[in-house]
Amino acid sequence: MASIKPRTMGQQFGRRSWAEPWKIKMVEPIHMISRGEREQAIREAGYNTFLLSSADVYIDLLTDSGTSAMSDRQWAGLMMGDESYAGSRNFYHLESAIVSTYGYPFVVPTHQGRGAEHLISQALIEPGQYIPGNMYFTTTRLHQELAGGIFVDVIIDEAHNPADPHPFKGNVDLNKLEALIVRVGADNIAYVSLAGTVNMGGGQPVSMANVKELRNLCDQQGIRIYLDATRMVENCFFIQEREKAYAGVPIATILQEFCSYTDGAWMSAKKDNLVNIGGWLAVNHQDVFDLACNLVVVYEGLHTYGGMSGRDMEALAIGIKEAVDDDHVRSRVEQVRYLGCLLTEWGVPMVQPIGGHAIFLDARTFYPHIPQEHFPAQTLATELYLDSGLRSMERGNVSAGRDPETGRNRYPALELTRLAIPRRVYTQAHMDVVAESVKAVYDSRQDTSGLKMVHEPKYLRFFQARFEPLV
Ligand code: P71
């Protein structure tokens, strides 16, 4: 024992340690079932981690969506629900939290992010119009396509290379956007669909410089910009860290400025906003608000609840304020980075730089002997579950689905397995267990072969597809 010299995190990085700005008041027991039980569970789930029972999962990194821990204040807020059908006081709290934090004057609540995507897509897209964006997101693109639109990827090339260290891999390539405008004409562009951070690219941020340039170009062309603000707070952390002019500027101030370059935003409040369910759409223009208000009553509920209960809206109003606390955002992003740094140090291939909400393992490099049609990322998710009961998510060609025109499989450049970290839920010790499990699976990678798909749903197939081992 004498030779072991334990070192704190701070000592490892040559600074004083800091810790999460909270302490734990309530716990939820978790445990790991046996290897034999895990083999049976994943077989019965068709080798799809979405189809596992959570009771069979030890550490759940399927998603950071709706899985965060609420604060004592948010739980107290649940007791203050005003469940009136119309004009609940919780709606006015929510409205004022969104207006004061994000800066858009008109707010429509929705049950979750895709509800808001549906409203904005139906309100603004004419059939045949184009929607340029900084990489697709599954539900976002589907709603754009269901409205008759055509999504065009205008993210910088670096975003498609997992190893490229560009600090703002979420940036829009303005040349690509200009080329699209020249090709189809500004009138045929419904709006620019901008996401900060970019989920499918590895949680990569957009810089303030880029959104300013984008605003200039769009102003010249008369094109509006709508923001997927789902993880915008994390995006602001990277701006604070990486753009000199924003060092020391509060996250809340950076967020206000970024949003001011856009015309509105949709939100999955299940991420940054620290609630288990909820979403919203907020815009600058009365005409867009009127359209969305009309659609919300058809698809979600009255415009003062949009599918949420009063208590949900109260928890969300409080979550919005907590989400922009600088200490909170730092501990959240740095926890993800801690896991990423361990794996990087051990040579595990993953998207670099480490993003805001998750580690994205590069399954193609991980399993060079498994071709993409045998689903390397889905295979990796299966192997991680078998090793330790760790649940992750495929973000490769199963997620990309088929081209709606040709029916052919889309084979995206990025074939990733995502380990998404819920906010305020797991400790540094959990991250150590996860890191060691990934390493164990990496060390035995030669013995792994791929999967074949035996059931394929039409929409968003990754949720319910079933697989079988090849051998
Ligand atoms: C995530 C999710 C949830 C999800 C969605 C689809 C497939 C698998 C998991 C949801 C997002 C998101 C962004 C950037 C809109 C939504 C939809 N992400 N934009 O990452 O990340 O929001 O789930 O509240 O409807 O696990 P919604």
Coordinates of C-alpha atoms and ligand atoms in Angstrom, one line a residue:
M1 CA 0.0 0.0 0.0
A2 CA 2.9 2.3 0.7
S3 CA 3.6 2.8 -3.0
I4 CA 0.0 4.1 -3.8
K5 CA -0.2 7.9 -3.8
P6 CA -3.8 8.9 -4.1
R7 CA -4.4 12.2 -5.8
T8 CA -7.5 14.4 -5.9
M9 CA -8.9 15.8 -9.2
G10 CA -7.5 19.2 -8.4
Q11 CA -4.0 17.8 -7.7
Q12 CA -4.1 15.9 -11.0
F13 CA -4.9 19.1 -12.9
G14 CA -2.6 21.3 -10.9
R15 CA -5.3 23.4 -9.3
R16 CA -7.5 23.4 -6.2
S17 CA -10.5 21.0 -6.4
W18 CA -14.0 22.3 -6.8
A19 CA -17.2 20.3 -6.5
E20 CA -20.9 20.3 -7.6
P21 CA -22.9 23.2 -6.2
W22 CA -25.4 20.9 -4.4
K23 CA -25.6 18.1 -1.9
I24 CA -27.8 14.9 -2.2
K25 CA -31.0 14.9 -0.2
M26 CA -32.8 11.8 -1.6
V27 CA -31.4 8.7 -3.3
E28 CA -32.7 6.1 -5.7
P29 CA -31.2 2.6 -5.2
I30 CA -29.7 1.0 -8.3
H31 CA -28.0 -2.4 -8.7
M32 CA -26.3 -4.5 -11.4
I33 CA -28.0 -7.8 -12.4
S34 CA -25.9 -10.8 -13.2
R35 CA -24.1 -11.4 -16.5
G36 CA -26.6 -14.3 -17.3
E37 CA -29.6 -12.0 -16.6
R38 CA -28.1 -9.3 -18.8
E39 CA -27.6 -11.7 -21.7
Q40 CA -31.3 -12.7 -21.4
A41 CA -32.4 -9.1 -21.0
I42 CA -30.6 -7.8 -24.1
R43 CA -31.7 -10.8 -26.2
E44 CA -35.4 -10.2 -25.2
A45 CA -34.9 -6.5 -26.1
G46 CA -33.9 -7.4 -29.6
Y47 CA -30.4 -6.0 -29.0
N48 CA -31.9 -2.5 -28.8
T49 CA -31.1 -0.6 -25.6
F50 CA -34.4 1.4 -26.1
L51 CA -36.3 -1.8 -25.5
L52 CA -34.6 -2.7 -22.1
S53 CA -36.5 -2.4 -18.9
S54 CA -34.8 0.2 -16.7
A55 CA -34.8 -2.3 -13.8
D56 CA -32.3 -4.3 -15.8
V57 CA -30.0 -1.3 -16.2
Y58 CA -27.2 -0.4 -13.7
I59 CA -26.0 3.0 -14.9
D60 CA -28.3 4.6 -17.4
L61 CA -26.6 6.8 -20.0
L62 CA -29.3 6.3 -22.7
T63 CA -30.1 9.9 -22.6
D64 CA -29.8 13.2 -20.7
S65 CA -33.4 13.9 -21.7
G66 CA -35.9 14.1 -18.9
T67 CA -33.5 12.2 -16.7
S68 CA -32.0 15.0 -14.6
A69 CA -32.6 15.4 -10.9
M70 CA -34.8 18.3 -9.9
S71 CA -33.8 20.6 -7.0
D72 CA -35.7 20.9 -3.7
R73 CA -37.1 24.2 -5.0
Q74 CA -38.5 22.5 -8.2
W75 CA -40.1 19.8 -6.1
A76 CA -41.6 22.5 -3.9
G77 CA -42.8 24.1 -7.0
L78 CA -44.7 21.0 -7.9
M79 CA -46.9 21.5 -4.8
M80 CA -47.8 25.0 -6.1
G81 CA -49.5 23.7 -9.3
D82 CA -52.5 25.7 -10.4
E83 CA -54.4 23.1 -12.4
S84 CA -56.9 25.5 -13.9
Y85 CA -57.6 24.7 -17.5
A86 CA -57.0 28.2 -18.7
G87 CA -54.6 30.9 -17.5
S88 CA -52.9 29.0 -14.8
R89 CA -50.6 31.2 -12.7
N90 CA -47.8 28.7 -13.4
F91 CA -48.0 29.5 -17.1
Y92 CA -47.3 33.2 -16.4
H93 CA -44.3 32.2 -14.2
L94 CA -43.0 30.1 -17.1
E95 CA -43.7 32.8 -19.7
S96 CA -41.8 35.4 -17.6
A97 CA -38.9 32.9 -17.0
I98 CA -38.5 32.3 -20.8
V99 CA -38.9 36.0 -21.7
S100 CA -36.3 37.2 -19.1
T101 CA -33.8 34.3 -19.8
Y102 CA -34.0 33.8 -23.5
G103 CA -35.3 37.2 -24.6
Y104 CA -38.1 36.2 -27.0
P105 CA -41.4 38.0 -26.2
F106 CA -44.0 35.4 -27.4
V107 CA -44.2 32.0 -25.7
V108 CA -46.1 28.8 -26.5
P109 CA -45.8 25.8 -24.1
T110 CA -45.6 22.3 -25.5
H111 CA -45.5 18.8 -24.0
Q112 CA -41.8 18.3 -25.1
G113 CA -39.4 19.4 -27.8
R114 CA -40.9 17.6 -30.7
G115 CA -44.2 19.2 -30.0
A116 CA -42.6 22.6 -30.5
E117 CA -40.8 21.3 -33.6
H118 CA -44.1 20.2 -35.0
L119 CA -45.6 23.7 -34.5
I120 CA -42.7 25.6 -36.0
S121 CA -42.4 23.3 -39.0
Q122 CA -46.1 23.4 -39.8
A123 CA -46.3 27.1 -39.3
L124 CA -43.3 28.1 -41.4
I125 CA -42.5 25.5 -44.1
E126 CA -44.3 25.4 -47.5
P127 CA -44.0 22.1 -49.3
G128 CA -40.9 22.0 -51.4
Q129 CA -39.0 24.6 -49.4
Y130 CA -35.5 24.0 -48.0
I131 CA -34.4 24.2 -44.4
P132 CA -30.6 24.5 -44.1
G133 CA -29.2 23.5 -40.7
N134 CA -26.1 22.7 -38.7
M135 CA -26.5 18.9 -39.0
Y136 CA -29.7 17.0 -38.7
F137 CA -31.4 15.9 -35.5
T138 CA -33.8 12.9 -35.9
T139 CA -37.1 14.4 -34.7
T140 CA -36.3 17.9 -36.0
R141 CA -35.6 16.7 -39.5
L142 CA -38.6 14.4 -39.5
H143 CA -41.0 17.2 -38.6
Q144 CA -39.4 19.4 -41.3
E145 CA -39.9 16.6 -43.8
L146 CA -43.5 15.9 -42.7
A147 CA -44.3 19.5 -43.4
G148 CA -43.0 19.0 -46.9
G149 CA -39.6 20.6 -46.4
I150 CA -36.1 19.4 -47.5
F151 CA -33.4 19.6 -44.9
V152 CA -29.9 20.6 -46.1
D153 CA -26.8 20.1 -44.0
V154 CA -24.7 23.3 -43.9
I155 CA -22.4 22.5 -41.0
I156 CA -18.6 23.0 -41.4
D157 CA -16.8 19.9 -42.8
E158 CA -14.8 19.5 -39.6
A159 CA -18.0 18.4 -37.8
H160 CA -18.1 15.2 -39.9
N161 CA -14.6 14.1 -38.8
P162 CA -14.6 12.7 -35.2
A163 CA -10.9 13.4 -34.7
D164 CA -10.9 17.0 -35.8
P165 CA -10.2 19.3 -32.8
H166 CA -12.0 22.4 -34.1
P167 CA -13.3 24.3 -31.0
F168 CA -16.6 25.1 -32.6
K169 CA -17.6 22.1 -34.6
G170 CA -21.2 23.2 -34.6
N171 CA -20.5 26.3 -36.8
V172 CA -22.5 26.9 -39.9
D173 CA -20.4 27.0 -43.1
L174 CA -21.6 30.2 -44.6
N175 CA -20.2 29.3 -48.0
K176 CA -22.4 26.2 -48.1
L177 CA -25.4 28.3 -47.1
E178 CA -24.7 30.9 -49.7
A179 CA -24.3 28.2 -52.3
L180 CA -27.7 26.9 -51.4
I181 CA -29.3 30.4 -51.6
V182 CA -27.8 30.8 -55.0
R183 CA -29.0 27.4 -56.1
V184 CA -32.6 27.6 -54.8
G185 CA -33.2 31.3 -54.1
A186 CA -33.8 32.9 -50.7
D187 CA -37.6 32.7 -51.2
N188 CA -37.4 28.9 -51.2
I189 CA -35.7 28.8 -47.9
A190 CA -38.2 28.5 -45.0
Y191 CA -35.7 29.5 -42.3
V192 CA -32.2 28.5 -41.0
S193 CA -32.5 25.7 -38.4
L194 CA -29.6 26.4 -36.0
A195 CA -28.9 24.1 -33.0
G196 CA -26.5 24.8 -30.1
T197 CA -25.0 22.5 -29.2
V198 CA -25.1 20.0 -32.1
N199 CA -26.3 16.7 -30.6
M200 CA -25.6 14.3 -33.5
G201 CA -22.2 15.9 -34.0
G202 CA -21.1 15.1 -30.5
G203 CA -22.5 17.9 -28.4
Q204 CA -20.4 20.5 -30.3
P205 CA -20.9 24.2 -29.9
V206 CA -21.6 27.2 -32.3
S207 CA -19.5 30.3 -31.7
M208 CA -20.8 33.7 -31.1
A209 CA -18.7 34.9 -34.0
N210 CA -20.4 32.4 -36.3
V211 CA -24.0 33.3 -35.3
K212 CA -23.2 37.0 -35.8
E213 CA -22.0 36.3 -39.3
L214 CA -25.0 34.1 -39.9
R215 CA -27.3 36.9 -38.8
N216 CA -25.6 39.3 -41.2
L217 CA -25.9 37.0 -44.2
C218 CA -29.6 36.2 -43.3
D219 CA -30.4 39.9 -42.9
Q220 CA -29.1 40.6 -46.4
Q221 CA -31.2 37.7 -47.8
G222 CA -34.3 38.3 -45.7
I223 CA -34.1 34.8 -44.1
R224 CA -35.1 34.1 -40.5
I225 CA -33.1 32.0 -38.1
Y226 CA -34.7 29.7 -35.6
L227 CA -32.7 28.1 -32.8
D228 CA -33.0 24.7 -31.3
A229 CA -32.1 25.9 -27.8
T230 CA -32.3 22.5 -26.2
R231 CA -28.6 22.5 -25.0
M232 CA -27.9 26.2 -25.5
V233 CA -26.8 26.8 -21.9
E234 CA -24.0 24.2 -22.5
N235 CA -23.2 25.9 -25.8
C236 CA -22.7 29.2 -23.8
F237 CA -20.2 27.5 -21.5
F238 CA -18.0 26.7 -24.5
I239 CA -18.3 30.3 -25.7
Q240 CA -17.2 31.5 -22.2
E241 CA -14.3 29.1 -22.3
R242 CA -13.1 29.5 -25.9
E243 CA -14.0 32.9 -27.2
K244 CA -11.7 35.5 -25.5
A245 CA -14.2 38.3 -25.4
Y246 CA -16.5 36.2 -23.3
A247 CA -14.1 35.0 -20.6
G248 CA -15.7 35.8 -17.3
V249 CA -19.0 36.9 -18.8
P250 CA -21.9 35.2 -17.0
I251 CA -23.6 32.3 -18.9
A252 CA -26.9 34.2 -18.6
T253 CA -25.5 37.2 -20.4
I254 CA -24.0 35.1 -23.2
L255 CA -27.3 33.3 -23.7
Q256 CA -29.2 36.5 -24.0
E257 CA -26.8 37.8 -26.6
F258 CA -26.7 34.6 -28.7
C259 CA -30.5 34.4 -28.7
S260 CA -30.7 38.1 -29.8
Y261 CA -29.2 37.0 -33.2
T262 CA -32.1 34.6 -33.8
D263 CA -35.8 35.1 -34.5
G264 CA -37.1 32.5 -32.0
A265 CA -36.3 29.1 -30.5
W266 CA -37.8 25.8 -29.8
M267 CA -36.9 23.8 -26.7
S268 CA -36.9 20.4 -25.3
A269 CA -37.0 21.5 -21.6
K270 CA -36.1 17.9 -20.7
K271 CA -32.4 18.8 -21.1
D272 CA -30.9 22.2 -20.1
N273 CA -34.1 23.3 -18.3
L274 CA -33.8 20.5 -15.7
V275 CA -37.3 19.0 -15.9
N276 CA -38.6 15.5 -16.6
I277 CA -41.1 16.6 -19.1
G278 CA -41.9 19.8 -21.0
G279 CA -41.0 22.0 -23.9
W280 CA -41.7 25.4 -25.5
L281 CA -41.6 27.6 -28.5
A282 CA -40.7 31.3 -28.2
V283 CA -40.6 33.8 -31.0
N284 CA -40.0 37.5 -31.8
H285 CA -42.8 37.9 -34.4
Q286 CA -46.5 38.2 -33.7
D287 CA -47.5 36.6 -37.0
V288 CA -45.5 33.4 -36.2
F289 CA -46.9 33.4 -32.7
D290 CA -50.4 33.6 -34.0
L291 CA -49.8 30.6 -36.3
A292 CA -48.3 28.6 -33.5
C293 CA -51.0 29.5 -31.1
N294 CA -53.6 28.3 -33.5
L295 CA -51.8 25.0 -34.1
V296 CA -51.1 24.3 -30.4
V297 CA -54.8 23.9 -29.6
V298 CA -55.1 21.2 -32.3
Y299 CA -52.1 19.2 -31.3
E300 CA -51.0 20.0 -27.7
G301 CA -53.6 21.8 -25.6
L302 CA -54.7 25.3 -24.8
H303 CA -51.9 27.9 -25.4
T304 CA -51.6 28.4 -21.6
Y305 CA -50.6 24.8 -20.9
G306 CA -49.6 23.1 -24.2
G307 CA -49.7 19.6 -22.8
M308 CA -48.1 20.3 -19.5
S309 CA -49.8 20.3 -16.1
G310 CA -49.6 23.5 -14.0
R311 CA -47.1 21.8 -11.6
D312 CA -44.9 20.8 -14.6
M313 CA -44.8 24.4 -15.7
E314 CA -43.9 25.6 -12.2
A315 CA -41.0 23.2 -12.0
L316 CA -39.9 24.3 -15.5
A317 CA -40.0 28.0 -14.6
I318 CA -37.7 27.3 -11.7
G319 CA -35.5 25.0 -13.7
I320 CA -34.9 27.7 -16.4
K321 CA -33.4 30.0 -13.7
E322 CA -31.3 27.2 -12.2
A323 CA -30.0 26.2 -15.6
V324 CA -28.1 29.4 -16.2
D325 CA -26.2 29.3 -12.9
D326 CA -22.5 29.4 -13.8
D327 CA -21.4 26.9 -11.1
H328 CA -24.1 24.5 -12.2
V329 CA -23.1 24.6 -15.9
R330 CA -19.4 24.2 -15.2
S331 CA -19.9 21.2 -13.0
R332 CA -22.2 19.6 -15.5
V333 CA -19.9 20.0 -18.5
E334 CA -16.8 19.2 -16.5
Q335 CA -18.2 15.9 -15.4
V336 CA -18.7 14.9 -19.0
R337 CA -15.2 16.0 -19.7
Y338 CA -13.8 14.0 -16.7
L339 CA -15.2 10.8 -18.3
G340 CA -14.0 11.9 -21.7
C341 CA -10.4 12.6 -20.5
L342 CA -10.1 9.2 -18.9
L343 CA -11.1 7.4 -22.1
T344 CA -9.0 9.7 -24.2
E345 CA -6.0 8.9 -22.0
W346 CA -6.6 5.2 -22.5
G347 CA -6.7 5.5 -26.3
V348 CA -10.5 4.8 -26.8
P349 CA -11.6 6.4 -30.1
M350 CA -14.3 9.1 -29.6
V351 CA -15.5 12.4 -30.9
Q352 CA -13.1 15.2 -30.0
P353 CA -13.3 17.8 -28.5
I354 CA -15.4 16.3 -25.8
G355 CA -18.9 17.8 -26.1
G356 CA -21.3 19.3 -23.6
H357 CA -23.7 16.5 -22.7
A358 CA -22.2 13.2 -23.7
I359 CA -19.3 11.1 -24.8
F360 CA -19.6 9.9 -28.4
L361 CA -17.6 6.7 -29.0
D362 CA -16.4 6.4 -32.5
A363 CA -17.7 2.9 -33.3
R364 CA -16.1 2.7 -36.8
T365 CA -12.6 3.1 -35.4
F366 CA -13.5 1.1 -32.3
Y367 CA -14.6 -1.9 -34.5
P368 CA -12.7 -1.4 -37.9
H369 CA -13.6 -5.1 -38.7
I370 CA -17.4 -4.5 -38.5
P371 CA -18.8 -2.9 -41.7
Q372 CA -21.4 -0.1 -41.3
E373 CA -24.2 -2.4 -42.6
H374 CA -23.6 -4.6 -39.6
F375 CA -24.2 -1.7 -37.2
P376 CA -21.0 -1.2 -35.3
A377 CA -22.5 1.5 -33.0
Q378 CA -25.5 -0.7 -32.2
T379 CA -23.1 -3.5 -31.5
L380 CA -21.0 -1.4 -29.2
A381 CA -24.2 -0.4 -27.2
T382 CA -25.0 -4.1 -26.8
E383 CA -21.5 -4.9 -25.6
L384 CA -21.4 -2.1 -23.0
Y385 CA -24.7 -3.4 -21.6
L386 CA -23.4 -7.0 -21.4
D387 CA -20.2 -5.9 -19.7
S388 CA -21.6 -3.8 -16.9
G389 CA -25.4 -3.1 -17.3
L390 CA -24.4 0.3 -18.8
R391 CA -27.1 1.7 -21.1
S392 CA -26.0 3.8 -24.1
M393 CA -27.6 4.8 -27.4
E394 CA -26.8 4.2 -31.0
R395 CA -26.2 7.4 -33.1
G396 CA -25.2 6.0 -36.4
N397 CA -26.8 4.5 -39.4
V398 CA -29.8 3.0 -37.5
S399 CA -30.6 6.5 -36.3
A400 CA -30.0 8.1 -39.7
G401 CA -32.8 5.9 -41.2
R402 CA -33.7 5.9 -44.9
D403 CA -33.8 8.6 -47.5
P404 CA -37.6 9.4 -47.9
E405 CA -37.1 9.9 -51.7
T406 CA -35.1 6.8 -52.6
G407 CA -35.9 4.5 -49.7
R408 CA -32.2 3.7 -49.4
N409 CA -30.3 3.4 -46.1
R410 CA -28.5 6.6 -45.2
Y411 CA -24.9 5.9 -44.2
P412 CA -23.7 8.9 -42.1
A413 CA -20.0 9.7 -41.8
L414 CA -20.5 9.5 -38.0
E415 CA -21.2 6.1 -36.6
L416 CA -21.3 6.8 -32.9
T417 CA -22.4 5.3 -29.6
R418 CA -23.5 7.9 -27.1
L419 CA -23.0 7.9 -23.4
A420 CA -25.2 10.8 -22.3
I421 CA -24.8 12.1 -18.7
P422 CA -28.0 13.1 -16.9
R423 CA -27.6 16.4 -15.0
R424 CA -27.1 16.3 -11.2
V425 CA -27.6 12.5 -11.0
Y426 CA -24.4 10.5 -11.0
T427 CA -21.1 10.9 -9.1
Q428 CA -17.5 10.8 -10.1
A429 CA -17.4 7.2 -8.8
H430 CA -20.1 6.3 -11.4
M431 CA -18.0 7.9 -14.1
D432 CA -15.0 5.7 -13.0
V433 CA -17.2 2.5 -13.3
V434 CA -18.4 3.6 -16.7
A435 CA -14.8 4.4 -17.9
E436 CA -13.5 1.0 -16.8
S437 CA -16.4 -0.7 -18.6
V438 CA -15.7 1.0 -21.9
K439 CA -12.1 0.1 -21.5
A440 CA -12.9 -3.5 -20.9
V441 CA -15.1 -3.6 -24.0
Y442 CA -12.4 -1.9 -26.0
D443 CA -9.7 -4.4 -24.8
S444 CA -11.8 -7.3 -26.1
R445 CA -12.9 -5.6 -29.3
Q446 CA -11.4 -8.2 -31.6
D447 CA -13.8 -10.9 -30.3
T448 CA -16.9 -8.9 -31.3
S449 CA -19.0 -9.3 -34.5
G450 CA -21.9 -7.3 -35.7
L451 CA -25.7 -7.5 -35.8
K452 CA -28.4 -7.8 -38.4
M453 CA -31.7 -5.9 -38.3
V454 CA -34.8 -8.2 -38.2
H455 CA -37.5 -5.7 -37.6
E456 CA -37.6 -2.1 -39.0
P457 CA -40.3 0.4 -38.1
K458 CA -41.1 3.1 -40.7
Y459 CA -40.5 6.2 -38.6
L460 CA -37.6 6.9 -36.3
R461 CA -36.7 3.2 -36.6
F462 CA -34.0 3.3 -33.9
F463 CA -36.6 3.4 -31.1
Q464 CA -38.2 0.1 -31.9
A465 CA -35.9 -1.8 -34.3
R466 CA -34.9 -5.4 -33.4
F467 CA -31.6 -7.1 -34.1
E468 CA -30.0 -10.5 -33.9
P469 CA -26.3 -11.4 -33.6
L470 CA -24.7 -12.3 -36.9
V471 CA -23.1 -15.5 -35.6
Ligands
P71_1 C1 -31.8 12.8 -26.8 C2 -33.1 13.3 -27.2 C3 -34.3 12.5 -27.0 C4 -34.4 11.6 -28.1 C5 -35.0 12.0 -29.3 C6 -34.9 11.2 -30.4 C7 -34.2 10.0 -30.4 C8 -33.6 9.6 -29.2 C9 -33.7 10.4 -28.1 C10 -34.2 15.2 -28.1 C11 -34.0 16.4 -28.8 C12 -32.7 17.0 -29.1 C13 -32.6 18.2 -29.8 C14 -31.3 18.8 -30.1 C15 -34.9 18.2 -30.1 C16 -35.1 17.1 -29.4 C17 -36.5 16.6 -29.2 N1 -33.1 14.5 -27.7 N2 -33.7 18.8 -30.3 O1 -30.8 13.5 -27.2 O2 -31.6 16.5 -28.5 O3 -37.0 16.8 -28.0 O4 -37.2 14.6 -27.0 O5 -38.3 16.6 -25.9 O6 -39.2 15.7 -28.0 O7 -31.7 11.8 -26.1 P1 -38.0 15.8 -27.2

